[in-house]
Amino acid sequence: MNPVGKTPDFGSSSSPEALHRSSRRGVGPSGSEAAVSPSSSTSSSQFSTIDTLSDTQSSVVGPRTLCVSLLTGGGDKPYALGMTAALTSVGVQVDFIGSDELSAPELLSNSRVNFLNLRGDQRHDANWTEKILRVLKYYVRLIVYAAMAKPRLFHILWNNKFQLLDCTLLMFYYRLLGKKVVFTAHNVNAGKRDSNDSWFNRVSLKIQYSLCDHIFVHTDGMKREIASEFRIPESKVSVIPFGINNTVPNTSLSSAEAKRELGLRSDDKALLFFGNIAPYKGLEYLIAAFHELLKRDRTYRLLVVGKPKGSESYWNRVRPDITSGDIANKVIAKIEYVPDEETEVYFKAADVLVLPYIHVFQSGVLFLGYSFGLPAIAADVGSLKEEIIEGETGFVFKARDSSDLARRIENYFNSALFRNLESRRGEIKAYANERYSWHKVATIMASVYPPLPTSDLSPCSL
């Protein structure tokens, strides 16, 4: 790894060259090194897919190559790292706009990556004053960076904290600077999904989608919605796979060891609900199905792992149903943000992942489960049905129907899929790595990135 230098100075005296001299430096705003090392318990294959992609790069960077500024939003580490490795594997050079959380060895050592830590610390336990100041500092740094950035192509993976600002003023600013802008819409309209949509939200999204040169989505349904609800030409939208999550530590920990670590018996039938706790996730239907299952079989256990998203009113409404009565001792609830290094034990202790969603197009949790070879039982909403091979990688149930969910859970535990789970886990992982490979994502993206004049393909000074 290169020696750690200073954070680029984004004051008035900064030059574009100064920005790019920070290549591969994991430095936070305070000047301290932000790079993180894999846990000692993590196997050497933790980043095997990313390393393999990076190894496919040509050894010589041409004098004229496509440079992309990847605006990550400072989070979603698995997606941001997977995307970067994929793009660099097909010859693209990347200005990676990251944070302390995203400062990882495989980024800092990649010769095609210019890591710029504009977000710095994003600790969840910071007080409100610290949070406001760090967000304001980030926007100032981003505005200055955009004005001096060598890449003419900006790829937005996620918007930042202020949706209205990101969708409107920042987009106009990028276009005023002559930037080409592409956007990955993981959710066409998150406000609609979260039941807090508004006229302002729809107008801001319409502006952002209209100002983009190209948009990437993950399903055909999302493409149809963005075309119909926001009147965006379908030729401007491309469907890409949701790249498989290969950055979460996956050690030699066995399923039996994981169960013991969580206090589960070997014959317990463990159901996992993982991720943000929000109304659209439909947790109440899983809880109702769990009550029904326990009336017939007391070996069922429920793992609820995740943090309430937004207002905690939804969680406060469903919490009594799993913390009282004879169900309480059958539930393991970890209601907090779970870092990557603590994720593995839940996916290995569980016998099946349950996605009781009531409204969603796609779920990153499903692909996280697949990366551990864990089958899923999912509601028939969005494109989830298309991502599950019935009886091979999981089962599908009727959305908002807890009785049907209970029946499908029982069907699963009586199926060959569960009886041969340990061998099937490897098959599911192999299937997911092929179907949702980052190489496929990169190939599609590189082929549809807006064309730039040769004069704009200036060398990236890394």
Coordinates of C-alpha atoms in Angstrom, one line a residue:
M1 CA 0.0 0.0 0.0
N2 CA 1.2 3.5 -0.8
P3 CA 2.2 5.7 2.1
V4 CA -0.5 7.8 3.5
G5 CA -0.5 11.5 2.4
K6 CA -2.6 14.5 3.3
T7 CA -6.2 15.0 2.3
P8 CA -6.5 17.2 -0.8
D9 CA -7.0 20.8 0.1
F10 CA -10.3 21.9 -1.4
G11 CA -9.6 25.6 -0.7
S12 CA -9.4 28.3 -3.4
S13 CA -5.7 27.5 -4.1
S14 CA -6.3 23.9 -4.9
S15 CA -5.4 22.7 -8.4
P16 CA -6.8 19.7 -10.3
E17 CA -3.4 18.1 -10.1
A18 CA -3.5 18.3 -6.3
L19 CA -6.8 16.3 -6.3
H20 CA -5.3 13.5 -8.3
R21 CA -2.1 13.3 -6.3
S22 CA -4.3 11.8 -3.5
S23 CA -4.6 8.6 -5.5
R24 CA -5.0 5.4 -3.4
R25 CA -4.7 7.4 -0.1
G26 CA -7.2 6.4 2.6
V27 CA -7.2 9.7 4.4
G28 CA -10.1 11.3 6.3
P29 CA -10.7 15.0 6.6
S30 CA -8.6 15.1 9.8
G31 CA -5.6 13.7 7.9
S32 CA -5.6 10.4 9.7
E33 CA -5.4 7.1 7.7
A34 CA -8.9 5.6 7.2
A35 CA -7.9 2.4 5.6
V36 CA -9.3 -0.8 7.2
S37 CA -7.8 -4.3 7.2
P38 CA -9.8 -7.5 7.0
S39 CA -10.4 -9.1 10.4
S40 CA -7.9 -11.7 11.4
S41 CA -10.8 -14.3 11.4
T42 CA -11.6 -13.5 7.8
S43 CA -10.5 -16.0 5.2
S44 CA -8.1 -14.9 2.4
S45 CA -11.0 -15.4 0.0
Q46 CA -13.0 -12.5 1.4
F47 CA -12.3 -10.3 -1.5
S48 CA -11.5 -13.1 -4.0
T49 CA -14.0 -11.9 -6.6
I50 CA -12.9 -8.3 -6.4
D51 CA -9.2 -9.4 -6.6
T52 CA -9.9 -11.6 -9.6
L53 CA -11.6 -8.8 -11.4
S54 CA -8.8 -6.4 -10.7
D55 CA -6.2 -9.0 -11.9
T56 CA -7.8 -9.0 -15.3
Q57 CA -6.7 -5.4 -15.9
S58 CA -4.1 -4.8 -18.6
S59 CA -0.7 -4.0 -17.2
V60 CA -0.4 -0.8 -19.3
V61 CA -2.9 2.1 -19.1
G62 CA -3.2 3.8 -22.5
P63 CA -2.6 7.5 -22.9
R64 CA -6.3 8.0 -23.6
T65 CA -8.8 6.1 -21.5
L66 CA -12.2 6.6 -20.1
C67 CA -12.2 8.2 -16.7
V68 CA -15.3 8.0 -14.5
S69 CA -16.1 9.8 -11.3
L70 CA -18.1 7.4 -9.1
L71 CA -20.3 9.3 -6.6
T72 CA -21.0 6.6 -4.0
G73 CA -23.0 8.6 -1.5
G74 CA -20.5 7.4 1.1
G75 CA -22.2 4.1 1.9
D76 CA -23.3 0.7 0.5
K77 CA -19.9 -0.7 0.7
P78 CA -20.6 -4.0 -1.1
Y79 CA -22.1 -2.3 -4.1
A80 CA -19.6 0.5 -4.4
L81 CA -16.6 -1.8 -4.1
G82 CA -18.0 -4.4 -6.5
M83 CA -18.8 -1.7 -9.1
T84 CA -15.4 -0.2 -8.9
A85 CA -13.6 -3.5 -9.3
A86 CA -15.9 -4.3 -12.2
L87 CA -15.3 -1.0 -14.0
T88 CA -11.5 -1.1 -13.6
S89 CA -11.5 -4.7 -14.8
V90 CA -12.7 -3.5 -18.2
G91 CA -10.1 -0.7 -18.5
V92 CA -12.1 2.2 -16.9
Q93 CA -10.2 4.5 -14.5
V94 CA -12.2 5.7 -11.5
D95 CA -12.3 8.7 -9.3
F96 CA -13.9 7.1 -6.2
I97 CA -15.7 9.6 -4.1
G98 CA -15.8 7.8 -0.8
S99 CA -15.8 7.9 3.0
D100 CA -14.0 6.4 6.0
E101 CA -16.4 3.4 5.7
L102 CA -15.4 2.8 2.1
S103 CA -11.7 3.1 2.6
A104 CA -10.6 -0.5 2.0
P105 CA -7.3 -2.1 1.0
E106 CA -8.6 -3.4 -2.4
L107 CA -9.4 0.2 -3.4
L108 CA -6.3 1.8 -2.1
S109 CA -4.1 -0.7 -3.9
N110 CA -5.9 -0.6 -7.2
S111 CA -3.8 1.4 -9.7
R112 CA -6.9 2.4 -11.7
V113 CA -8.6 3.9 -8.6
N114 CA -8.1 7.5 -7.4
F115 CA -9.7 7.3 -3.9
L116 CA -10.9 10.6 -2.6
N117 CA -12.3 10.6 0.9
L118 CA -14.7 13.6 0.7
R119 CA -17.2 12.2 3.2
G120 CA -14.9 11.3 6.0
D121 CA -16.4 10.0 9.2
Q122 CA -20.1 8.9 9.1
R123 CA -20.5 7.5 12.6
H124 CA -24.1 6.8 13.5
D125 CA -23.5 7.9 17.1
A126 CA -22.4 11.5 16.3
N127 CA -24.5 14.3 17.7
W128 CA -26.7 16.4 15.5
T129 CA -24.2 19.3 15.4
E130 CA -21.5 17.0 14.2
K131 CA -23.8 15.5 11.6
I132 CA -24.9 18.8 10.2
L133 CA -21.3 20.2 10.0
R134 CA -19.9 17.1 8.3
V135 CA -22.7 17.0 5.7
L136 CA -22.1 20.7 4.9
K137 CA -18.4 20.1 4.6
Y138 CA -19.0 17.3 2.2
Y139 CA -21.2 19.3 -0.1
V140 CA -18.5 22.1 -0.2
R141 CA -15.9 19.5 -1.0
L142 CA -18.1 17.9 -3.7
I143 CA -18.8 21.2 -5.3
V144 CA -15.2 22.2 -5.5
Y145 CA -14.2 18.7 -6.7
A146 CA -16.7 18.8 -9.5
A147 CA -15.4 22.1 -10.7
M148 CA -11.8 20.8 -11.0
A149 CA -12.4 17.1 -11.7
K150 CA -10.7 15.6 -14.8
P151 CA -13.4 13.0 -15.5
R152 CA -16.1 14.3 -17.8
L153 CA -18.4 11.4 -16.9
F154 CA -20.1 11.4 -13.5
H155 CA -21.8 8.2 -12.4
I156 CA -24.1 8.6 -9.4
L157 CA -24.6 5.4 -7.4
W158 CA -26.6 7.0 -4.6
N159 CA -27.9 10.5 -3.9
N160 CA -26.6 12.2 -0.7
K161 CA -28.5 13.4 2.4
F162 CA -30.6 16.1 0.8
Q163 CA -32.6 14.5 -2.0
L164 CA -34.1 17.8 -3.3
L165 CA -30.7 19.4 -3.6
D166 CA -29.1 16.3 -5.2
C167 CA -31.9 15.8 -7.7
T168 CA -32.1 19.5 -8.8
L169 CA -29.3 22.0 -8.0
L170 CA -26.4 19.5 -8.1
M171 CA -27.7 18.0 -11.3
F172 CA -27.9 21.5 -13.0
Y173 CA -24.5 22.3 -11.6
Y174 CA -22.9 19.1 -13.1
R175 CA -24.5 19.9 -16.5
L176 CA -23.4 23.5 -16.3
L177 CA -19.8 22.2 -15.9
G178 CA -20.3 20.2 -19.1
K179 CA -20.3 16.8 -17.3
K180 CA -22.1 13.7 -18.7
V181 CA -24.2 12.2 -15.9
V182 CA -25.4 8.6 -15.5
F183 CA -27.4 7.4 -12.5
T184 CA -28.1 4.0 -11.0
A185 CA -31.7 4.1 -9.7
H186 CA -31.8 1.4 -7.1
N187 CA -35.3 2.6 -6.3
V188 CA -37.3 4.4 -9.0
N189 CA -39.3 6.2 -6.3
A190 CA -38.3 5.4 -2.7
G191 CA -41.0 7.8 -1.4
K192 CA -43.7 5.8 -3.0
R193 CA -42.3 2.6 -1.6
D194 CA -42.0 4.1 1.9
S195 CA -45.5 5.6 1.7
N196 CA -44.3 9.2 2.1
D197 CA -44.4 10.3 -1.6
S198 CA -45.1 13.9 -2.4
W199 CA -45.5 16.2 -5.3
F200 CA -42.1 17.8 -4.5
N201 CA -40.5 14.3 -4.5
R202 CA -41.9 13.3 -7.8
V203 CA -40.9 16.6 -9.4
S204 CA -37.3 16.4 -8.1
L205 CA -37.0 12.9 -9.4
K206 CA -38.4 13.9 -12.8
I207 CA -35.8 16.7 -13.0
Q208 CA -32.9 14.3 -12.1
Y209 CA -34.0 11.6 -14.5
S210 CA -34.5 14.1 -17.3
L211 CA -31.0 15.7 -16.8
C212 CA -29.3 12.3 -16.8
D213 CA -27.6 11.1 -20.0
H214 CA -28.4 7.5 -19.1
I215 CA -30.0 5.6 -16.2
F216 CA -29.4 2.1 -15.0
V217 CA -32.0 0.0 -13.2
H218 CA -32.1 -3.6 -11.9
T219 CA -35.4 -5.0 -13.4
D220 CA -37.6 -4.6 -16.4
G221 CA -40.4 -3.5 -14.1
M222 CA -38.3 -0.6 -12.9
K223 CA -37.6 0.3 -16.5
R224 CA -41.3 0.3 -17.3
E225 CA -42.1 2.4 -14.2
I226 CA -39.5 5.1 -14.9
A227 CA -40.7 5.3 -18.5
S228 CA -44.4 5.5 -17.6
E229 CA -44.4 7.6 -14.4
F230 CA -41.6 10.0 -15.3
R231 CA -41.9 9.9 -19.1
I232 CA -38.3 8.9 -19.6
P233 CA -37.6 7.3 -23.0
E234 CA -36.9 3.6 -22.6
S235 CA -33.8 4.0 -24.9
K236 CA -32.3 6.1 -22.1
V237 CA -32.7 3.3 -19.5
S238 CA -30.7 0.0 -19.3
V239 CA -31.3 -3.0 -17.1
I240 CA -28.3 -4.4 -15.2
P241 CA -28.0 -7.3 -12.8
F242 CA -27.8 -6.4 -9.1
G243 CA -24.1 -7.4 -8.5
I244 CA -23.6 -10.2 -6.0
N245 CA -22.3 -9.1 -2.6
N246 CA -18.8 -10.6 -2.2
T247 CA -17.3 -8.1 0.3
V248 CA -18.9 -9.3 3.5
P249 CA -16.5 -11.5 5.4
N250 CA -17.1 -15.2 4.8
T251 CA -14.8 -17.3 7.0
S252 CA -14.6 -21.0 7.7
L253 CA -17.3 -20.6 10.3
S254 CA -19.7 -23.6 9.9
S255 CA -23.5 -23.5 10.2
A256 CA -23.3 -25.6 13.3
E257 CA -20.8 -23.3 14.9
A258 CA -22.9 -20.2 14.0
K259 CA -26.0 -21.8 15.6
R260 CA -24.1 -22.5 18.8
E261 CA -22.7 -18.9 18.8
L262 CA -26.3 -17.6 18.8
G263 CA -27.5 -20.0 21.4
L264 CA -29.5 -22.1 18.9
R265 CA -29.9 -25.9 19.0
S266 CA -28.8 -28.0 16.1
D267 CA -32.4 -29.0 15.4
D268 CA -33.9 -25.5 15.7
K269 CA -35.5 -24.3 12.5
A270 CA -34.1 -20.8 12.2
L271 CA -35.8 -18.1 10.1
L272 CA -33.9 -14.9 9.3
F273 CA -35.3 -11.5 8.8
F274 CA -32.4 -9.2 8.0
G275 CA -31.9 -5.5 7.1
N276 CA -33.8 -2.2 7.6
I277 CA -37.0 -2.4 9.5
A278 CA -39.6 -0.4 7.6
P279 CA -43.3 -0.7 6.7
Y280 CA -42.6 -1.9 3.2
K281 CA -40.6 -4.9 4.6
G282 CA -43.8 -6.5 5.9
L283 CA -42.3 -7.8 9.1
E284 CA -45.7 -8.1 10.7
Y285 CA -46.7 -10.8 8.3
L286 CA -43.7 -12.9 9.2
I287 CA -44.5 -12.4 12.9
A288 CA -48.1 -13.6 12.3
A289 CA -46.9 -16.6 10.3
F290 CA -44.4 -17.4 13.1
H291 CA -47.1 -17.4 15.7
E292 CA -49.1 -19.8 13.5
L293 CA -46.1 -22.1 13.1
L294 CA -45.3 -22.3 16.8
K295 CA -48.8 -23.6 17.5
R296 CA -47.8 -26.8 15.5
D297 CA -44.0 -26.9 16.1
R298 CA -42.0 -25.4 18.9
T299 CA -38.6 -25.9 17.3
Y300 CA -39.0 -22.8 15.1
R301 CA -36.8 -19.8 15.9
L302 CA -37.0 -16.3 14.5
L303 CA -33.9 -14.0 14.0
V304 CA -34.8 -10.4 13.5
V305 CA -31.6 -8.5 12.7
G306 CA -31.6 -4.9 11.6
K307 CA -32.2 -1.2 12.4
P308 CA -35.5 0.7 12.2
K309 CA -35.4 3.0 9.1
G310 CA -36.6 6.5 9.5
S311 CA -39.3 6.9 12.2
E312 CA -39.3 4.1 14.8
S313 CA -43.1 4.2 15.0
Y314 CA -43.4 1.1 12.8
W315 CA -41.0 -0.9 14.9
N316 CA -42.7 0.2 18.1
R317 CA -46.0 -1.1 16.7
V318 CA -44.7 -4.6 15.8
R319 CA -42.2 -5.0 18.7
P320 CA -44.8 -6.1 21.3
D321 CA -45.7 -9.1 19.1
I322 CA -42.3 -10.7 19.5
T323 CA -41.3 -9.5 23.0
S324 CA -44.3 -10.7 25.0
G325 CA -46.1 -14.0 25.7
D326 CA -44.8 -17.4 24.9
I327 CA -43.1 -16.2 21.7
A328 CA -40.5 -14.1 23.4
N329 CA -38.1 -16.9 24.1
K330 CA -38.3 -18.1 20.5
V331 CA -37.0 -14.8 19.0
I332 CA -33.5 -13.4 18.8
A333 CA -33.8 -9.7 18.1
K334 CA -30.7 -7.6 17.4
I335 CA -32.3 -4.2 16.7
E336 CA -29.3 -2.2 15.6
Y337 CA -27.0 -1.6 12.6
V338 CA -25.0 -4.7 12.0
P339 CA -21.5 -4.1 10.5
D340 CA -20.2 -6.4 7.8
E341 CA -17.9 -8.3 10.1
E342 CA -20.9 -9.4 12.2
T343 CA -23.2 -10.4 9.4
E344 CA -21.8 -13.8 8.6
V345 CA -23.0 -15.5 11.8
Y346 CA -26.7 -14.8 11.1
F347 CA -26.7 -16.0 7.5
K348 CA -24.9 -19.2 8.5
A349 CA -27.0 -19.9 11.6
A350 CA -30.2 -19.4 9.6
D351 CA -31.9 -22.2 7.7
V352 CA -33.8 -19.9 5.4
L353 CA -34.0 -16.2 4.7
V354 CA -37.6 -14.7 4.7
L355 CA -38.5 -11.6 2.7
P356 CA -42.1 -10.8 3.6
Y357 CA -42.1 -7.5 1.6
I358 CA -45.3 -5.8 0.6
H359 CA -43.7 -3.4 -1.9
V360 CA -40.3 -3.6 -3.5
F361 CA -38.8 -4.0 -7.0
Q362 CA -35.5 -5.7 -5.9
S363 CA -33.8 -6.7 -2.7
G364 CA -30.1 -6.5 -2.0
V365 CA -30.7 -8.8 1.1
L366 CA -31.8 -11.6 -1.2
F367 CA -28.4 -11.5 -3.0
L368 CA -26.5 -11.2 0.3
G369 CA -28.3 -14.4 1.3
Y370 CA -27.3 -16.0 -2.0
S371 CA -23.7 -15.1 -1.4
F372 CA -23.8 -17.3 1.7
G373 CA -25.8 -20.0 -0.2
L374 CA -28.9 -19.4 1.9
P375 CA -32.3 -20.2 0.3
A376 CA -35.0 -17.6 0.5
I377 CA -38.8 -17.5 0.9
A378 CA -40.0 -14.3 -0.7
A379 CA -43.3 -12.5 -1.2
D380 CA -44.5 -12.3 -4.8
V381 CA -43.8 -8.6 -5.3
G382 CA -41.7 -6.7 -7.8
S383 CA -39.3 -9.1 -9.5
L384 CA -38.5 -11.3 -6.5
K385 CA -40.3 -14.2 -8.1
E386 CA -38.0 -13.9 -11.1
E387 CA -34.9 -14.2 -8.9
I388 CA -36.0 -17.4 -7.1
I389 CA -35.9 -20.9 -8.7
E390 CA -38.8 -22.7 -7.0
G391 CA -37.5 -25.6 -4.9
E392 CA -33.9 -24.9 -5.9
T393 CA -33.0 -21.6 -4.4
G394 CA -36.2 -21.0 -2.4
F395 CA -39.9 -20.6 -2.6
V396 CA -42.4 -17.8 -3.2
F397 CA -45.6 -16.9 -1.3
K398 CA -48.6 -14.7 -1.7
A399 CA -47.8 -11.2 -0.5
R400 CA -49.6 -9.9 2.7
D401 CA -50.8 -13.5 3.4
S402 CA -49.3 -14.8 6.6
S403 CA -51.1 -18.2 6.4
D404 CA -49.6 -18.8 2.9
L405 CA -46.2 -17.8 4.3
A406 CA -46.6 -20.3 7.1
R407 CA -47.5 -23.0 4.7
R408 CA -44.5 -22.2 2.4
I409 CA -42.1 -22.3 5.4
E410 CA -43.4 -25.7 6.4
N411 CA -43.1 -26.8 2.7
Y412 CA -39.5 -25.7 2.7
F413 CA -38.6 -27.6 5.9
N414 CA -40.1 -30.8 4.3
S415 CA -38.3 -30.3 1.0
A416 CA -35.2 -31.8 -0.5
L417 CA -33.7 -28.3 -0.5
F418 CA -33.6 -28.2 3.3
R419 CA -32.7 -31.8 3.7
N420 CA -29.6 -31.3 1.5
L421 CA -29.0 -27.7 2.7
E422 CA -25.3 -28.0 3.3
S423 CA -24.6 -29.3 -0.2
R424 CA -27.1 -26.9 -1.8
R425 CA -25.5 -23.9 -0.2
G426 CA -22.5 -24.3 -2.6
E427 CA -24.8 -24.7 -5.6
I428 CA -26.7 -21.5 -4.7
K429 CA -23.5 -19.6 -4.4
A430 CA -22.2 -20.8 -7.7
Y431 CA -25.6 -19.9 -9.4
A432 CA -25.6 -16.4 -7.9
N433 CA -22.0 -15.7 -8.8
E434 CA -22.7 -16.5 -12.4
R435 CA -26.1 -14.9 -12.8
Y436 CA -25.3 -11.7 -10.9
S437 CA -21.6 -11.4 -11.8
W438 CA -20.0 -8.0 -11.6
H439 CA -18.3 -8.7 -15.0
K440 CA -21.8 -8.7 -16.6
V441 CA -22.6 -5.4 -14.9
A442 CA -19.3 -3.7 -16.1
T443 CA -19.7 -5.0 -19.7
I444 CA -23.2 -3.5 -20.0
M445 CA -22.2 -0.2 -18.4
A446 CA -19.1 0.3 -20.5
S447 CA -21.0 -0.4 -23.6
V448 CA -23.7 2.2 -22.9
Y449 CA -21.8 5.0 -21.2
P450 CA -22.4 8.2 -23.1
P451 CA -19.8 8.6 -25.8
L452 CA -17.3 11.3 -25.2
P453 CA -15.1 13.1 -27.8
T454 CA -11.5 11.9 -28.0
S455 CA -10.4 15.3 -26.6
D456 CA -12.4 14.5 -23.4
L457 CA -10.7 11.2 -22.8
S458 CA -7.8 12.9 -21.1
P459 CA -5.3 10.8 -19.1
C460 CA -6.2 10.4 -15.4
S461 CA -3.2 11.5 -13.4
L462 CA -3.1 8.8 -10.8

